[in-house]
């Protein structure tokens, strides 16, 4: 029998918590016999929701907690004070080895703070980056860092490139992934202070395949597999992707209602259009791992549905099997 | 008779220089009797091109130059050394008052450097920002700064907000425009060092209508009229807008070719779709002014067609009529 992968699920985090999150946990257990889910949160609510579904209850366990960290709380304080919050409890389960991974759609800041304070960093890692896959014309690219660690230094960007390379090779299966740094021009001398300092470090690093600067215009065409930037810029890129996509799709839909001709046309193209829009939706790519921690912490989109939670939990199987932390530690401490 | 607005046109800058640029100049002269164009560049080429068109030659003058500044040159050096380049000559014409404005699709860096070194800043302006209008669901917003002045300080961001407010009120006609700062969360305590420092300055400034932070996700929906950020972030936003839009439209077009049904539908929606795409194309908004200079310098998109150049030249009429530099000087030196 295959070994179970135990995932601590923060059922209290996210716009649709707890019902959608619990449903996602149930769906994960039903989708894979390799998964065991620890439902961490309000016991009464969890029991109420679980009663609605049929599933293998032996692979579901309830971990009752009394507190919740909201998105508006200062992360470090929240992690220190709310010791019985669902996020803190999930991270402790990972730390103690009682869970192989945790998944949460809750506060990114708290997950990052707790990741460092509770789970702990892999030796040599300065700042564990949050690294989502974003859709491109060619497939997808890794955008690293999108966390809350703003005001990065050049050496952090170098680590993001190294960690991202290991992740893309071992987990995603992209051989010799191309690394580029976000810049405002293609030339080496362009950029802000941070980029100018990071550029030579990336250029000289033997463990990555650095291809130079990338302008934001070329990110969606998929010119690079790994897009390196500080978290502020990463956040802007990730969220603008979503914003431009949504607004443009909305405008296209409205334009299709503008005449009878376009209404009929709109009805005919709807299935094809829907598939394309889905393909280009960053949130479709499941959970986002916080890399470089001594355990797996996966952030799901705040607006995650049950399906997205299910997908994030299933992803944890690959993570566990490929245990990339050993390689991260090796590469960063060479 | 109305007073002529004299525009120095750098015919050597841009992907389609000189022919498309010269054509744009001719079209501007034909479109408005208020415009006179000084064609600055290679005399032989300008004459050759002009012979192709019918236009009022009395409102076109040739200013022969021998040098060209390319996009790859270090801007400050280029401005200092290539004194007979089309950009430097255009800026000198503005400086001496022989032209009311200049338009160039050439090197942004050189335009910015020359703007400061040759044309000169309005008293009190630290860094003249480049401020394009970007399309949103509600119309458009001003994105300020998108220039090459990276590593801004908090006081620069405050000035961008003040200058942007004057521009939106006087030139674009938006009353009491809403100002927001690009941030990675809505809460006041979030952000990188720069944003944390700029936030209170913006909040306390009486001459602007500050509404707080804006996440990149909400920029395309048009929540704010003026989007304040440092030039690195502004550049990423501007170019990603273009990149995501292009890639998404490309994917939609491909998807419409996927079946007979969607092909027919695609043909039916084509006119409506085309209009929407055009409406959401940042380059459709004409030239981008460099604000806060003692004269008008307008940057046209590098890939400008004749039509875009024509539009950028025509824009200069409003600029001249509304002479906003007096107000900028007043507000910044209060």
mmCIF file of C-alpha atoms in Angstrom, chain A residues 71-74 136-139 147-148 150-151 182-185 187 189-196 215-221 230-233 235-252 255-256 258-259 261-273 276-277 279-280 301, chain B residues 71-74 136-139 147-148 150-151 182-185 187 189-196 215-221 230-233 235-252 255-256 258-259 261-273 276-277 279-280 301:
data_model
loop_
_atom_site.group_PDB
_atom_site.id
_atom_site.type_symbol
_atom_site.label_atom_id
_atom_site.label_comp_id
_atom_site.label_asym_id
_atom_site.label_seq_id
_atom_site.Cartn_x
_atom_site.Cartn_y
_atom_site.Cartn_z
ATOM 1 C CA UNK A 71 -6.593 39.283 6.381
ATOM 2 C CA UNK A 72 -6.530 42.634 8.139
ATOM 3 C CA UNK A 73 -4.404 41.620 11.119
ATOM 4 C CA UNK A 74 -0.710 42.428 11.351
ATOM 5 C CA UNK A 136 1.458 32.432 -20.903
ATOM 6 C CA UNK A 137 1.016 31.922 -24.630
ATOM 7 C CA UNK A 138 3.347 28.914 -24.403
ATOM 8 C CA UNK A 139 1.952 27.372 -21.222
ATOM 9 C CA UNK A 147 4.992 37.098 -1.170
ATOM 10 C CA UNK A 148 4.909 39.844 1.402
ATOM 11 C CA UNK A 150 9.040 43.538 0.044
ATOM 12 C CA UNK A 151 12.259 45.580 -0.213
ATOM 13 C CA UNK A 182 11.925 41.785 -14.643
ATOM 14 C CA UNK A 183 13.319 45.049 -15.972
ATOM 15 C CA UNK A 184 12.281 48.217 -17.778
ATOM 16 C CA UNK A 185 14.489 47.576 -20.786
ATOM 17 C CA UNK A 187 19.938 46.282 -21.795
ATOM 18 C CA UNK A 189 22.703 48.793 -17.652
ATOM 19 C CA UNK A 190 18.989 49.539 -17.311
ATOM 20 C CA UNK A 191 16.915 49.123 -14.178
ATOM 21 C CA UNK A 192 16.578 50.297 -10.623
ATOM 22 C CA UNK A 193 19.301 49.834 -8.025
ATOM 23 C CA UNK A 194 18.062 46.375 -7.028
ATOM 24 C CA UNK A 195 18.008 45.046 -10.586
ATOM 25 C CA UNK A 196 21.413 46.543 -11.388
ATOM 26 C CA UNK A 215 10.209 43.560 -20.042
ATOM 27 C CA UNK A 216 6.717 43.113 -18.597
ATOM 28 C CA UNK A 217 5.325 43.215 -22.151
ATOM 29 C CA UNK A 218 7.078 39.907 -22.937
ATOM 30 C CA UNK A 219 6.051 38.013 -19.794
ATOM 31 C CA UNK A 220 2.682 36.829 -21.185
ATOM 32 C CA UNK A 221 4.280 35.539 -24.386
ATOM 33 C CA UNK A 230 10.957 41.439 -5.739
ATOM 34 C CA UNK A 231 7.643 40.698 -4.057
ATOM 35 C CA UNK A 232 6.164 44.162 -4.631
ATOM 36 C CA UNK A 233 6.686 43.936 -8.383
ATOM 37 C CA UNK A 235 2.413 41.187 -6.620
ATOM 38 C CA UNK A 236 1.696 43.926 -9.160
ATOM 39 C CA UNK A 237 2.310 41.516 -12.051
ATOM 40 C CA UNK A 238 0.162 38.734 -10.595
ATOM 41 C CA UNK A 239 -2.766 40.972 -9.768
ATOM 42 C CA UNK A 240 -2.622 43.011 -12.949
ATOM 43 C CA UNK A 241 -2.719 39.785 -14.939
ATOM 44 C CA UNK A 242 -5.991 39.032 -13.226
ATOM 45 C CA UNK A 243 -7.311 42.592 -13.521
ATOM 46 C CA UNK A 244 -6.533 43.152 -17.200
ATOM 47 C CA UNK A 245 -7.859 39.701 -18.086
ATOM 48 C CA UNK A 246 -11.130 40.230 -16.210
ATOM 49 C CA UNK A 247 -11.748 43.715 -17.554
ATOM 50 C CA UNK A 248 -10.929 42.757 -21.119
ATOM 51 C CA UNK A 249 -13.161 39.673 -21.019
ATOM 52 C CA UNK A 250 -15.941 41.765 -19.515
ATOM 53 C CA UNK A 251 -15.611 44.353 -22.272
ATOM 54 C CA UNK A 252 -15.616 41.643 -24.938
ATOM 55 C CA UNK A 255 -19.392 44.215 -27.012
ATOM 56 C CA UNK A 256 -20.941 40.915 -28.087
ATOM 57 C CA UNK A 258 -24.089 45.277 -28.935
ATOM 58 C CA UNK A 259 -25.929 44.013 -32.025
ATOM 59 C CA UNK A 261 -25.126 39.934 -35.379
ATOM 60 C CA UNK A 262 -22.609 39.926 -32.551
ATOM 61 C CA UNK A 263 -25.118 38.307 -30.165
ATOM 62 C CA UNK A 264 -25.489 35.314 -32.470
ATOM 63 C CA UNK A 265 -21.747 35.235 -33.013
ATOM 64 C CA UNK A 266 -21.187 35.449 -29.273
ATOM 65 C CA UNK A 267 -23.428 32.448 -28.688
ATOM 66 C CA UNK A 268 -21.480 30.464 -31.276
ATOM 67 C CA UNK A 269 -18.016 31.309 -29.920
ATOM 68 C CA UNK A 270 -19.012 30.960 -26.257
ATOM 69 C CA UNK A 271 -17.655 27.413 -25.665
ATOM 70 C CA UNK A 272 -14.304 28.158 -27.317
ATOM 71 C CA UNK A 273 -14.029 31.510 -25.574
ATOM 72 C CA UNK A 276 -9.539 30.099 -23.491
ATOM 73 C CA UNK A 277 -10.482 32.371 -20.630
ATOM 74 C CA UNK A 279 -6.760 28.586 -19.627
ATOM 75 C CA UNK A 280 -5.611 32.156 -19.039
ATOM 76 C CA UNK A 301 -6.323 31.853 -3.759
ATOM 77 C CA UNK B 71 17.409 53.322 -28.026
ATOM 78 C CA UNK B 72 20.529 51.485 -26.947
ATOM 79 C CA UNK B 73 22.653 54.516 -26.131
ATOM 80 C CA UNK B 74 23.213 55.736 -22.585
ATOM 81 C CA UNK B 136 -9.983 51.089 -17.966
ATOM 82 C CA UNK B 137 -13.507 49.729 -17.751
ATOM 83 C CA UNK B 138 -14.724 53.250 -17.005
ATOM 84 C CA UNK B 139 -12.645 55.151 -19.568
ATOM 85 C CA UNK B 147 9.611 57.330 -17.147
ATOM 86 C CA UNK B 148 13.178 56.221 -16.634
ATOM 87 C CA UNK B 150 13.669 54.750 -11.144
ATOM 88 C CA UNK B 151 14.396 54.578 -7.393
ATOM 89 C CA UNK B 182 -0.130 51.344 -6.157
ATOM 90 C CA UNK B 183 0.228 48.918 -3.279
ATOM 91 C CA UNK B 184 0.140 45.205 -2.470
ATOM 92 C CA UNK B 185 -2.853 45.496 -0.145
ATOM 93 C CA UNK B 187 -4.394 48.635 4.331
ATOM 94 C CA UNK B 189 0.409 49.743 6.945
ATOM 95 C CA UNK B 190 1.099 47.536 3.909
ATOM 96 C CA UNK B 191 3.672 48.200 1.219
ATOM 97 C CA UNK B 192 7.378 48.581 0.662
ATOM 98 C CA UNK B 193 9.448 51.316 2.308
ATOM 99 C CA UNK B 194 8.712 53.843 -0.455
ATOM 100 C CA UNK B 195 4.951 53.376 -0.292
ATOM 101 C CA UNK B 196 4.918 53.480 3.505
ATOM 102 C CA UNK B 215 -4.065 46.907 -5.768
ATOM 103 C CA UNK B 216 -2.972 46.214 -9.335
ATOM 104 C CA UNK B 217 -6.029 43.995 -9.748
ATOM 105 C CA UNK B 218 -8.304 47.059 -9.436
ATOM 106 C CA UNK B 219 -6.412 49.368 -11.806
ATOM 107 C CA UNK B 220 -8.178 48.132 -14.976
ATOM 108 C CA UNK B 221 -11.611 48.562 -13.425
ATOM 109 C CA UNK B 230 7.573 54.868 -9.085
ATOM 110 C CA UNK B 231 8.722 54.593 -12.686
ATOM 111 C CA UNK B 232 9.866 50.967 -12.411
ATOM 112 C CA UNK B 233 6.438 49.812 -11.234
ATOM 113 C CA UNK B 235 6.704 50.702 -16.531
ATOM 114 C CA UNK B 236 5.788 47.158 -15.479
ATOM 115 C CA UNK B 237 2.096 48.119 -15.314
ATOM 116 C CA UNK B 238 2.083 49.878 -18.694
ATOM 117 C CA UNK B 239 3.888 47.103 -20.520
ATOM 118 C CA UNK B 240 2.041 44.262 -18.851
ATOM 119 C CA UNK B 241 -1.240 45.889 -19.849
ATOM 120 C CA UNK B 242 -0.071 45.657 -23.421
ATOM 121 C CA UNK B 243 1.358 42.159 -23.032
ATOM 122 C CA UNK B 244 -1.626 40.539 -21.319
ATOM 123 C CA UNK B 245 -4.035 42.222 -23.736
ATOM 124 C CA UNK B 246 -2.110 41.071 -26.813
ATOM 125 C CA UNK B 247 -1.650 37.505 -25.611
ATOM 126 C CA UNK B 248 -5.253 37.147 -24.523
ATOM 127 C CA UNK B 249 -6.602 38.532 -27.805
ATOM 128 C CA UNK B 250 -4.276 36.232 -29.711
ATOM 129 C CA UNK B 251 -5.495 33.227 -27.732
ATOM 130 C CA UNK B 252 -9.125 34.209 -28.299
ATOM 131 C CA UNK B 255 -9.731 29.589 -30.111
ATOM 132 C CA UNK B 256 -12.211 30.960 -32.622
ATOM 133 C CA UNK B 258 -10.886 25.736 -33.383
ATOM 134 C CA UNK B 259 -14.190 24.570 -34.870
ATOM 135 C CA UNK B 261 -19.080 26.710 -35.128
ATOM 136 C CA UNK B 262 -16.622 29.087 -33.528
ATOM 137 C CA UNK B 263 -15.250 30.146 -36.929
ATOM 138 C CA UNK B 264 -18.695 31.330 -38.002
ATOM 139 C CA UNK B 265 -19.231 32.955 -34.619
ATOM 140 C CA UNK B 266 -15.833 34.601 -34.838
ATOM 141 C CA UNK B 267 -16.699 36.110 -38.194
ATOM 142 C CA UNK B 268 -19.938 37.491 -36.757
ATOM 143 C CA UNK B 269 -18.365 39.030 -33.639
ATOM 144 C CA UNK B 270 -15.304 40.358 -35.470
ATOM 145 C CA UNK B 271 -16.432 44.001 -35.878
ATOM 146 C CA UNK B 272 -17.575 44.321 -32.255
ATOM 147 C CA UNK B 273 -14.450 42.554 -30.979
ATOM 148 C CA UNK B 276 -13.303 46.652 -28.062
ATOM 149 C CA UNK B 277 -9.715 45.650 -28.573
ATOM 150 C CA UNK B 279 -10.628 50.754 -27.084
ATOM 151 C CA UNK B 280 -8.435 48.762 -24.696
ATOM 152 C CA UNK B 301 4.957 55.016 -28.748
#
